[in-house]
Amino acid sequence: IWQCGGSLEIHPCSHVGHVFPKKAPYSRNKALANSVRAAEVWMDEYKEVYYHRSPHARLVRLLVWSVA
């Protein structure tokens, strides 16, 4: 199941995987800042669910959006 062009697609024969590198090419702080940006831009009223599950992200939001 994935979102594709505004619709939810189900393809039973598809496979999804991920290969993890030995070392992440980014810092955790940058990854958290990017997830905050995604929540702010795309999640509308559901971003509060994100902030409830990741309360530390709310502090990052203040830093990220105060610079922008």
One Martini backbone bead per residue (centre of mass of N, CA, C, O) as a GRO file, in nm:
protein
   68
    1ILE     BB    1   0.097   0.035   0.024
    2TRP     BB    2   0.045   0.359  -0.143
    3GLN     BB    3   0.105   0.675  -0.245
    4CYS     BB    4  -0.046   0.785  -0.570
    5GLY     BB    5  -0.158   1.065  -0.690
    6GLY     BB    6  -0.387   1.068  -0.440
    7SER     BB    7  -0.375   0.756  -0.412
    8LEU     BB    8  -0.440   0.430  -0.299
    9GLU     BB    9  -0.219   0.161  -0.339
   10ILE     BB   10  -0.260  -0.195  -0.430
   11HIS     BB   11   0.015  -0.444  -0.449
   12PRO     BB   12   0.068  -0.775  -0.386
   13CYS     BB   13   0.350  -0.816  -0.569
   14SER     BB   14   0.499  -0.616  -0.411
   15HIS     BB   15   0.821  -0.475  -0.305
   16VAL     BB   16   0.980  -0.354  -0.004
   17GLY     BB   17   1.290  -0.180   0.064
   18HIS     BB   18   1.598  -0.141   0.272
   19VAL     BB   19   1.923   0.004   0.274
   20PHE     BB   20   2.162   0.028   0.512
   21PRO     BB   21   2.403   0.212   0.606
   22LYS     BB   22   2.669   0.226   0.811
   23LYS     BB   23   2.641   0.542   0.763
   24ALA     BB   24   2.491   0.821   0.801
   25PRO     BB   25   2.449   1.109   0.577
   26TYR     BB   26   2.321   1.220   0.850
   27SER     BB   27   2.187   1.384   1.100
   28ARG     BB   28   1.952   1.378   1.342
   29ASN     BB   29   1.888   1.679   1.339
   30LYS     BB   30   1.819   1.700   1.036
   31ALA     BB   31   1.597   1.487   1.033
   32LEU     BB   32   1.414   1.630   1.235
   33ALA     BB   33   1.383   1.895   1.080
   34ASN     BB   34   1.254   1.760   0.829
   35SER     BB   35   1.005   1.641   0.977
   36VAL     BB   36   0.895   1.913   1.067
   37ARG     BB   37   0.854   2.033   0.790
   38ALA     BB   38   0.659   1.816   0.689
   39ALA     BB   39   0.442   1.863   0.902
   40GLU     BB   40   0.390   2.167   0.840
   41VAL     BB   41   0.323   2.131   0.526
   42TRP     BB   42   0.132   1.839   0.516
   43MET     BB   43  -0.055   1.782   0.801
   44ASP     BB   44  -0.190   1.999   0.933
   45GLU     BB   45  -0.394   1.894   1.188
   46TYR     BB   46  -0.196   1.628   1.224
   47LYS     BB   47   0.063   1.748   1.360
   48GLU     BB   48  -0.023   1.698   1.657
   49VAL     BB   49   0.034   1.398   1.651
   50TYR     BB   50   0.334   1.422   1.606
   51TYR     BB   51   0.395   1.600   1.862
   52HIS     BB   52   0.288   1.392   2.063
   53ARG     BB   53   0.503   1.164   1.974
   54SER     BB   54   0.724   1.430   1.940
   55PRO     BB   55   0.796   1.666   2.162
   56HIS     BB   56   1.087   1.760   2.069
   57ALA     BB   57   0.991   1.879   1.791
   58ARG     BB   58   0.871   2.145   1.896
   59LEU     BB   59   1.146   2.278   1.951
   60VAL     BB   60   1.252   2.263   1.664
   61ARG     BB   61   1.034   2.436   1.537
   62LEU     BB   62   1.124   2.700   1.666
   63LEU     BB   63   1.403   2.704   1.526
   64VAL     BB   64   1.330   2.663   1.226
   65TRP     BB   65   1.093   2.892   1.200
   66SER     BB   66   1.264   3.141   1.309
   67VAL     BB   67   1.462   3.152   1.057
   68ALA     BB   68   1.251   3.166   0.806
   0.00000   0.00000   0.00000
